[in-house]
PDB file of C-alpha atoms in Angstrom:
ATOM      1  CA  MET A 677     126.846 -89.244 -98.379  1.00 45.00           C
ATOM      2  CA  SER A 678     128.552 -87.086 -95.715  1.00 47.00           C
ATOM      3  CA  ALA A 679     126.483 -85.639 -92.898  1.00 50.00           C
ATOM      4  CA  GLN A 680     126.108 -81.895 -92.896  1.00 52.00           C
ATOM      5  CA  VAL A 681     126.766 -79.883 -89.683  1.00 46.00           C
ATOM      6  CA  SER A 682     124.120 -77.303 -88.954  1.00 46.00           C
ATOM      7  CA  PRO A 683     125.173 -73.742 -88.000  1.00 46.00           C
ATOM      8  CA  ILE A 684     123.767 -74.317 -84.499  1.00 44.00           C
ATOM      9  CA  ASP A 685     125.913 -77.402 -83.922  1.00 46.00           C
ATOM     10  CA  GLU A 686     128.923 -75.535 -85.259  1.00 44.00           C
ATOM     11  CA  VAL A 687     128.444 -72.676 -82.777  1.00 44.00           C
ATOM     12  CA  LYS A 688     128.269 -75.106 -79.850  1.00 48.00           C
ATOM     13  CA  THR A 689     131.796 -76.307 -80.569  1.00 52.00           C
ATOM     14  CA  THR A 690     133.428 -72.877 -80.265  1.00 52.00           C
ATOM     15  CA  PRO A 691     135.540 -72.091 -77.158  1.00 51.00           C
ATOM     16  CA  TRP A 692     133.109 -69.359 -76.044  1.00 49.00           C
ATOM     17  CA  SER A 693     129.907 -71.319 -76.562  1.00 52.00           C
ATOM     18  CA  GLY A 694     129.482 -72.035 -72.862  1.00 50.00           C
ATOM     19  CA  GLY A 695     129.784 -75.785 -73.273  1.00 50.00           C
ATOM     20  CA  SER A 696     133.396 -75.683 -72.106  1.00 53.00           C
ATOM     21  CA  SER A 697     135.642 -73.284 -70.210  1.00 51.00           C
ATOM     22  CA  PRO A 698     137.472 -70.638 -72.280  1.00 54.00           C
ATOM     23  CA  PHE A 699     141.089 -71.600 -73.026  1.00 60.00           C
ATOM     24  CA  LYS A 700     140.292 -75.048 -71.528  1.00 69.00           C
ATOM     25  CA  VAL A 701     140.822 -73.702 -67.972  1.00 71.00           C
ATOM     26  CA  GLU A 702     138.717 -75.306 -65.263  1.00 78.00           C
ATOM     27  CA  TYR A 703     136.159 -72.858 -63.877  1.00 81.00           C
ATOM     28  CA  GLY A 704     137.272 -73.036 -60.243  1.00 84.00           C
ATOM     29  CA  LYS A 705     140.910 -72.508 -61.149  1.00 86.00           C
ATOM     30  CA  MET A 706     140.038 -69.502 -63.294  1.00 87.00           C
ATOM     31  CA  MET A 707     138.036 -67.968 -60.423  1.00 90.00           C
ATOM     32  CA  MET A 708     141.014 -68.504 -58.112  1.00 93.00           C
ATOM     33  CA  TRP A 709     143.223 -66.589 -60.546  1.00 91.00           C
ATOM     34  CA  PHE A 710     140.688 -63.733 -60.579  1.00 92.00           C
ATOM     35  CA  PHE A 711     140.676 -63.642 -56.779  1.00 94.00           C
ATOM     36  CA  LEU A 712     144.471 -63.651 -56.576  1.00 95.00           C
ATOM     37  CA  LEU A 713     144.675 -60.853 -59.130  1.00 95.00           C
ATOM     38  CA  SER A 714     142.313 -58.668 -57.112  1.00 95.00           C
ATOM     39  CA  ASP A 715     144.210 -59.494 -53.905  1.00 95.00           C
ATOM     40  CA  ALA A 716     147.479 -58.595 -55.614  1.00 96.00           C
ATOM     41  CA  PHE A 717     146.103 -55.102 -56.276  1.00 95.00           C
ATOM     42  CA  THR A 718     145.383 -54.693 -52.553  1.00 95.00           C
ATOM     43  CA  PHE A 719     148.879 -55.706 -51.481  1.00 95.00           C
ATOM     44  CA  SER A 720     150.398 -53.598 -54.253  1.00 95.00           C
ATOM     45  CA  SER A 721     148.574 -50.460 -53.083  1.00 94.00           C
ATOM     46  CA  LEU A 722     149.781 -51.006 -49.511  1.00 94.00           C
ATOM     47  CA  LEU A 723     153.380 -51.628 -50.539  1.00 94.00           C
ATOM     48  CA  ILE A 724     153.399 -48.691 -52.956  1.00 94.00           C
ATOM     49  CA  SER A 725     152.135 -46.450 -50.132  1.00 91.00           C
ATOM     50  CA  TYR A 726     154.940 -47.691 -47.925  1.00 91.00           C
ATOM     51  CA  GLY A 727     157.519 -47.155 -50.681  1.00 89.00           C
ATOM     52  CA  ALA A 728     156.303 -43.612 -51.346  1.00 89.00           C
ATOM     53  CA  LEU A 729     156.664 -42.689 -47.675  1.00 87.00           C
ATOM     54  CA  ARG A 730     159.937 -44.543 -47.283  1.00 86.00           C
ATOM     55  CA  PHE A 731     161.723 -42.757 -50.111  1.00 85.00           C
ATOM     56  CA  SER A 732     160.268 -39.351 -49.321  1.00 83.00           C
ATOM     57  CA  SER A 733     161.998 -39.255 -45.931  1.00 76.00           C
ATOM     58  CA  ASN A 734     165.594 -39.003 -44.797  1.00 75.00           C
ATOM     59  CA  SER A 735     164.576 -40.075 -41.299  1.00 72.00           C
ATOM     60  CA  TRP A 736     163.553 -43.693 -41.558  1.00 76.00           C
ATOM     61  CA  PRO A 737     164.273 -46.710 -39.336  1.00 74.00           C
ATOM     62  CA  ALA A 738     167.164 -48.913 -40.396  1.00 76.00           C
ATOM     63  CA  ALA A 739     165.659 -52.400 -40.638  1.00 78.00           C
ATOM     64  CA  ASP A 740     168.922 -54.197 -39.899  1.00 77.00           C
ATOM     65  CA  LEU A 741     169.150 -52.257 -36.631  1.00 75.00           C
ATOM     66  CA  ILE A 742     165.520 -52.610 -35.529  1.00 78.00           C
ATOM     67  CA  PHE A 743     165.082 -56.310 -36.286  1.00 84.00           C
ATOM     68  CA  GLN A 744     168.110 -57.617 -34.396  1.00 82.00           C
ATOM     69  CA  SER A 745     166.393 -59.895 -31.926  1.00 82.00           C
ATOM     70  CA  VAL A 746     165.826 -63.626 -31.850  1.00 88.00           C
ATOM     71  CA  PRO A 747     162.875 -63.845 -29.421  1.00 83.00           C
ATOM     72  CA  GLY A 748     163.644 -66.033 -26.449  1.00 78.00           C
ATOM     73  CA  MET A 749     167.356 -66.146 -27.242  1.00 82.00           C
ATOM     74  CA  LEU A 750     168.855 -62.770 -28.153  1.00 79.00           C
ATOM     75  CA  ASP A 751     167.602 -59.234 -27.657  1.00 76.00           C
ATOM     76  CA  SER A 752     170.083 -57.786 -30.158  1.00 77.00           C
ATOM     77  CA  GLY A 753     173.152 -58.576 -32.226  1.00 80.00           C
ATOM     78  CA  ALA A 754     171.476 -60.841 -34.803  1.00 82.00           C
ATOM     79  CA  PRO A 755     170.194 -58.539 -37.583  1.00 83.00           C
ATOM     80  CA  LEU A 756     167.526 -60.152 -39.777  1.00 87.00           C
ATOM     81  CA  VAL A 757     168.390 -63.673 -38.578  1.00 90.00           C
ATOM     82  CA  PHE A 758     164.938 -64.409 -37.189  1.00 92.00           C
ATOM     83  CA  VAL A 759     163.012 -63.018 -40.160  1.00 92.00           C
ATOM     84  CA  GLY A 760     165.371 -64.935 -42.448  1.00 93.00           C
ATOM     85  CA  LEU A 761     164.338 -68.114 -40.643  1.00 94.00           C
ATOM     86  CA  MET A 762     160.665 -67.166 -41.038  1.00 95.00           C
ATOM     87  CA  THR A 763     161.166 -66.643 -44.766  1.00 95.00           C
ATOM     88  CA  PHE A 764     162.926 -69.994 -45.148  1.00 96.00           C
ATOM     89  CA  ILE A 765     160.080 -71.786 -43.343  1.00 96.00           C
ATOM     90  CA  LEU A 766     157.432 -70.216 -45.587  1.00 96.00           C
ATOM     91  CA  ILE A 767     159.390 -70.992 -48.770  1.00 96.00           C
ATOM     92  CA  MET A 768     159.809 -74.624 -47.686  1.00 97.00           C
ATOM     93  CA  SER A 769     156.060 -74.853 -47.083  1.00 97.00           C
ATOM     94  CA  SER A 770     155.603 -73.771 -50.686  1.00 96.00           C
ATOM     95  CA  VAL A 771     157.917 -76.609 -51.756  1.00 97.00           C
ATOM     96  CA  THR A 772     155.872 -79.163 -49.810  1.00 97.00           C
ATOM     97  CA  MET A 773     152.722 -77.793 -51.457  1.00 97.00           C
ATOM     98  CA  VAL A 774     154.283 -78.348 -54.882  1.00 96.00           C
ATOM     99  CA  LEU A 775     155.037 -81.934 -53.880  1.00 97.00           C
ATOM    100  CA  ALA A 776     151.426 -82.380 -52.700  1.00 97.00           C
ATOM    101  CA  VAL A 777     150.129 -81.162 -56.073  1.00 96.00           C
ATOM    102  CA  GLU A 778     152.525 -83.458 -57.913  1.00 96.00           C
ATOM    103  CA  ALA A 779     151.427 -86.425 -55.803  1.00 96.00           C
ATOM    104  CA  GLY A 780     147.815 -85.535 -56.535  1.00 95.00           C
ATOM    105  CA  HIS A 781     148.481 -85.774 -60.260  1.00 94.00           C
ATOM    106  CA  ARG A 782     149.676 -89.332 -59.630  1.00 94.00           C
ATOM    107  CA  MET A 783     146.614 -90.054 -57.434  1.00 94.00           C
ATOM    108  CA  ALA A 784     148.968 -90.932 -54.562  1.00 95.00           C
ATOM    109  CA  LYS A 785     146.706 -90.338 -51.577  1.00 95.00           C
ATOM    110  CA  LYS A 786     149.269 -91.139 -48.869  1.00 96.00           C
ATOM    111  CA  GLU A 787     151.850 -88.783 -50.350  1.00 97.00           C
ATOM    112  CA  VAL A 788     149.299 -85.998 -50.758  1.00 97.00           C
ATOM    113  CA  THR A 789     148.352 -86.440 -47.100  1.00 97.00           C
ATOM    114  CA  MET A 790     151.964 -86.341 -45.945  1.00 97.00           C
ATOM    115  CA  TRP A 791     152.933 -83.236 -47.926  1.00 97.00           C
ATOM    116  CA  MET A 792     149.763 -81.400 -46.928  1.00 98.00           C
ATOM    117  CA  ILE A 793     150.547 -82.083 -43.262  1.00 98.00           C
ATOM    118  CA  TRP A 794     154.041 -80.646 -43.713  1.00 97.00           C
ATOM    119  CA  THR A 795     152.581 -77.600 -45.477  1.00 98.00           C
ATOM    120  CA  ILE A 796     150.213 -76.990 -42.576  1.00 98.00           C
ATOM    121  CA  ILE A 797     153.044 -77.392 -40.070  1.00 97.00           C
ATOM    122  CA  GLY A 798     155.092 -74.863 -42.044  1.00 97.00           C
ATOM    123  CA  GLY A 799     152.220 -72.393 -42.041  1.00 97.00           C
ATOM    124  CA  PHE A 800     151.619 -72.710 -38.308  1.00 97.00           C
ATOM    125  CA  THR A 801     155.356 -72.387 -37.616  1.00 97.00           C
ATOM    126  CA  PHE A 802     155.547 -69.180 -39.653  1.00 97.00           C
ATOM    127  CA  LEU A 803     152.554 -67.740 -37.775  1.00 97.00           C
ATOM    128  CA  GLY A 804     154.133 -68.708 -34.472  1.00 95.00           C
ATOM    129  CA  CYS A 805     157.366 -66.953 -35.423  1.00 94.00           C
ATOM    130  CA  GLN A 806     155.447 -63.847 -36.464  1.00 95.00           C
ATOM    131  CA  ALA A 807     153.586 -63.866 -33.138  1.00 94.00           C
ATOM    132  CA  LEU A 808     156.915 -64.065 -31.294  1.00 92.00           C
ATOM    133  CA  GLU A 809     158.305 -61.168 -33.311  1.00 90.00           C
ATOM    134  CA  TRP A 810     155.224 -59.011 -32.687  1.00 91.00           C
ATOM    135  CA  THR A 811     155.252 -59.861 -28.961  1.00 89.00           C
ATOM    136  CA  HIS A 812     158.904 -58.894 -28.654  1.00 84.00           C
ATOM    137  CA  LEU A 813     158.405 -55.608 -30.531  1.00 83.00           C
ATOM    138  CA  HIS A 814     155.348 -54.790 -28.436  1.00 81.00           C
ATOM    139  CA  HIS A 815     157.309 -55.524 -25.266  1.00 81.00           C
ATOM    140  CA  GLU A 816     159.938 -53.045 -26.463  1.00 75.00           C
ATOM    141  CA  GLY A 817     157.227 -50.418 -26.992  1.00 73.00           C
ATOM    142  CA  PHE A 818     157.118 -50.710 -30.765  1.00 76.00           C
ATOM    143  CA  TRP A 819     153.452 -50.781 -31.758  1.00 75.00           C
ATOM    144  CA  TRP A 820     150.757 -49.101 -33.879  1.00 73.00           C
ATOM    145  CA  GLY A 821     151.311 -45.345 -33.644  1.00 64.00           C
ATOM    146  CA  THR A 822     154.143 -45.525 -31.115  1.00 65.00           C
ATOM    147  CA  ILE A 823     157.883 -46.067 -31.100  1.00 59.00           C
ATOM    148  CA  PRO A 824     159.693 -45.750 -27.753  1.00 57.00           C
ATOM    149  CA  HIS A 825     162.221 -43.032 -27.055  1.00 53.00           C
ATOM    150  CA  GLU A 826     164.911 -45.683 -26.608  1.00 52.00           C
ATOM    151  CA  LEU A 827     164.711 -46.606 -30.302  1.00 53.00           C
ATOM    152  CA  LYS A 828     166.429 -43.357 -31.294  1.00 48.00           C
ATOM    153  CA  GLU A 829     169.675 -45.318 -31.518  1.00 51.00           C
ATOM    154  CA  TYR A 830     168.119 -47.518 -34.199  1.00 49.00           C
ATOM    155  CA  PHE A 831     167.758 -44.697 -36.697  1.00 47.00           C
ATOM    156  CA  ARG A 832     170.189 -43.971 -39.436  1.00 45.00           C
ATOM    157  CA  GLU A 833     173.236 -42.114 -38.197  1.00 45.00           C
ATOM    158  CA  GLY A 834     173.017 -38.368 -38.764  1.00 42.00           C
ATOM    159  CA  ALA A 835     169.293 -38.409 -39.614  1.00 48.00           C
ATOM    160  CA  ALA A 836     166.875 -36.288 -37.626  1.00 49.00           C
ATOM    161  CA  LEU A 837     164.270 -38.226 -35.688  1.00 48.00           C
ATOM    162  CA  SER A 838     160.789 -37.555 -37.075  1.00 57.00           C
ATOM    163  CA  PRO A 839     157.890 -38.716 -34.864  1.00 59.00           C
ATOM    164  CA  THR A 840     155.542 -38.574 -37.855  1.00 65.00           C
ATOM    165  CA  TYR A 841     157.619 -40.906 -40.009  1.00 71.00           C
ATOM    166  CA  THR A 842     158.358 -43.293 -37.143  1.00 72.00           C
ATOM    167  CA  GLN A 843     154.642 -43.640 -36.428  1.00 77.00           C
ATOM    168  CA  GLN A 844     153.950 -44.194 -40.121  1.00 80.00           C
ATOM    169  CA  PHE A 845     156.601 -46.899 -40.212  1.00 82.00           C
ATOM    170  CA  ALA A 846     155.047 -48.676 -37.225  1.00 83.00           C
ATOM    171  CA  ASN A 847     151.509 -48.354 -38.578  1.00 86.00           C
ATOM    172  CA  LEU A 848     152.404 -49.702 -42.018  1.00 89.00           C
ATOM    173  CA  PHE A 849     154.632 -52.467 -40.666  1.00 91.00           C
ATOM    174  CA  PHE A 850     151.979 -53.953 -38.401  1.00 92.00           C
ATOM    175  CA  THR A 851     149.162 -53.359 -40.885  1.00 93.00           C
ATOM    176  CA  ILE A 852     150.847 -54.999 -43.868  1.00 95.00           C
ATOM    177  CA  THR A 853     152.521 -57.877 -42.015  1.00 95.00           C
ATOM    178  CA  GLY A 854     149.257 -58.420 -40.106  1.00 95.00           C
ATOM    179  CA  PHE A 855     147.254 -58.464 -43.329  1.00 96.00           C
ATOM    180  CA  HIS A 856     149.684 -60.990 -44.775  1.00 96.00           C
ATOM    181  CA  GLY A 857     149.533 -63.040 -41.570  1.00 96.00           C
ATOM    182  CA  PHE A 858     145.749 -63.146 -41.893  1.00 97.00           C
ATOM    183  CA  HIS A 859     146.183 -64.590 -45.401  1.00 97.00           C
ATOM    184  CA  VAL A 860     148.584 -67.224 -44.086  1.00 97.00           C
ATOM    185  CA  PHE A 861     146.160 -68.139 -41.296  1.00 97.00           C
ATOM    186  CA  SER A 862     143.294 -68.389 -43.788  1.00 97.00           C
ATOM    187  CA  GLY A 863     145.457 -70.589 -46.015  1.00 97.00           C
ATOM    188  CA  VAL A 864     146.296 -72.902 -43.123  1.00 97.00           C
ATOM    189  CA  ILE A 865     142.602 -73.304 -42.233  1.00 97.00           C
ATOM    190  CA  ILE A 866     141.756 -74.049 -45.880  1.00 97.00           C
ATOM    191  CA  ASN A 867     144.619 -76.550 -46.063  1.00 97.00           C
ATOM    192  CA  ILE A 868     143.282 -78.328 -42.969  1.00 97.00           C
ATOM    193  CA  ILE A 869     139.830 -78.594 -44.569  1.00 97.00           C
ATOM    194  CA  ILE A 870     141.374 -79.958 -47.773  1.00 97.00           C
ATOM    195  CA  LEU A 871     143.492 -82.414 -45.758  1.00 97.00           C
ATOM    196  CA  VAL A 872     140.373 -83.758 -44.027  1.00 97.00           C
ATOM    197  CA  ASN A 873     138.778 -84.300 -47.445  1.00 96.00           C
ATOM    198  CA  VAL A 874     141.918 -86.053 -48.689  1.00 96.00           C
ATOM    199  CA  ILE A 875     141.921 -88.407 -45.720  1.00 96.00           C
ATOM    200  CA  ALA A 876     138.195 -89.032 -46.194  1.00 96.00           C
ATOM    201  CA  GLY A 877     138.869 -90.035 -49.802  1.00 94.00           C
ATOM    202  CA  THR A 878     136.705 -87.295 -51.297  1.00 94.00           C
ATOM    203  CA  TYR A 879     139.054 -86.453 -54.154  1.00 93.00           C
ATOM    204  CA  GLU A 880     139.972 -90.069 -54.759  1.00 92.00           C
ATOM    205  CA  LYS A 881     136.283 -90.798 -55.351  1.00 93.00           C
ATOM    206  CA  ARG A 882     136.071 -87.856 -57.744  1.00 92.00           C
ATOM    207  CA  GLY A 883     139.040 -89.213 -59.636  1.00 91.00           C
ATOM    208  CA  SER A 884     140.892 -85.892 -59.416  1.00 91.00           C
ATOM    209  CA  TYR A 885     142.969 -83.942 -56.897  1.00 93.00           C
ATOM    210  CA  LEU A 886     142.425 -80.666 -58.738  1.00 92.00           C
ATOM    211  CA  MET A 887     141.331 -78.975 -55.498  1.00 94.00           C
ATOM    212  CA  ILE A 888     144.883 -79.395 -54.164  1.00 95.00           C
ATOM    213  CA  GLU A 889     146.150 -77.458 -57.161  1.00 94.00           C
ATOM    214  CA  LYS A 890     143.643 -74.634 -56.581  1.00 94.00           C
ATOM    215  CA  VAL A 891     144.638 -74.299 -52.939  1.00 96.00           C
ATOM    216  CA  GLY A 892     148.267 -74.510 -54.017  1.00 95.00           C
ATOM    217  CA  LEU A 893     147.813 -71.416 -56.182  1.00 95.00           C
ATOM    218  CA  TYR A 894     146.641 -69.468 -53.138  1.00 97.00           C
ATOM    219  CA  TRP A 895     149.494 -70.753 -50.985  1.00 97.00           C
ATOM    220  CA  HIS A 896     152.137 -69.859 -53.569  1.00 96.00           C
ATOM    221  CA  PHE A 897     150.595 -66.394 -53.861  1.00 97.00           C
ATOM    222  CA  VAL A 898     150.908 -65.900 -50.090  1.00 96.00           C
ATOM    223  CA  ASP A 899     154.555 -66.957 -50.270  1.00 95.00           C
ATOM    224  CA  LEU A 900     155.240 -64.629 -53.188  1.00 95.00           C
ATOM    225  CA  VAL A 901     153.662 -61.678 -51.371  1.00 96.00           C
ATOM    226  CA  TRP A 902     155.893 -62.358 -48.370  1.00 96.00           C
ATOM    227  CA  VAL A 903     158.962 -62.043 -50.610  1.00 94.00           C
ATOM    228  CA  PHE A 904     157.867 -58.478 -51.444  1.00 95.00           C
ATOM    229  CA  VAL A 905     156.959 -57.686 -47.827  1.00 95.00           C
ATOM    230  CA  PHE A 906     160.331 -59.028 -46.682  1.00 94.00           C
ATOM    231  CA  THR A 907     162.143 -56.947 -49.298  1.00 92.00           C
ATOM    232  CA  PHE A 908     160.271 -53.711 -48.571  1.00 91.00           C
ATOM    233  CA  PHE A 909     160.386 -53.795 -44.771  1.00 90.00           C
ATOM    234  CA  TYR A 910     163.474 -55.787 -43.865  1.00 89.00           C
ATOM    235  CA  LEU A 911     165.947 -55.174 -46.705  1.00 85.00           C
ATOM    236  CA  VAL A 912     165.254 -51.758 -48.264  1.00 79.00           C
TER     237      VAL A 912
END
């Protein structure tokens, strides 16, 4: 005689019963996706504001003329070279994070440790490059609310110089790149904490390196946002 399943037991097996995560997604990972979605709205609003101002003006700085320096080496003559290097470093740190996640799936503690260290190095290097760029621009008089008189030559040929738009460009540039830099710094600190736990064997004892994957989602998001920031400020 076959056993009958009561309606109560049947309800408990449904995806939304609370006994398991909806769509079989781990709770922490789902919360990370929610956070990244909300953060994406913030970056989107900032970049849309920049785009609206950028395309409403005929007097806007030419990025390939402003960002010509390689701090410590060249003051001009190398358009977008330094920021291209910054972008490459951040993308490579995303690659090392992917390798750390993959090693975690194989429970390879030593490989996870190695790739996490390289990811942290990449993050710190990017922040160092951004600090050099900001220092150089500040030294040239390019800062929140101000652009020096000497930068007139950097504006598109034939366009009238508008103090209002130049100040808006400076304000948005330092605000958005600074906000992104804060995210990178936060990611590096989190990665260091995770690395300490990896070395201590915390995730090995749990039998899962899922935390590496959660942090990896955040790190990839930071890299993806930089692609948009790079496109908006340095290429368009």
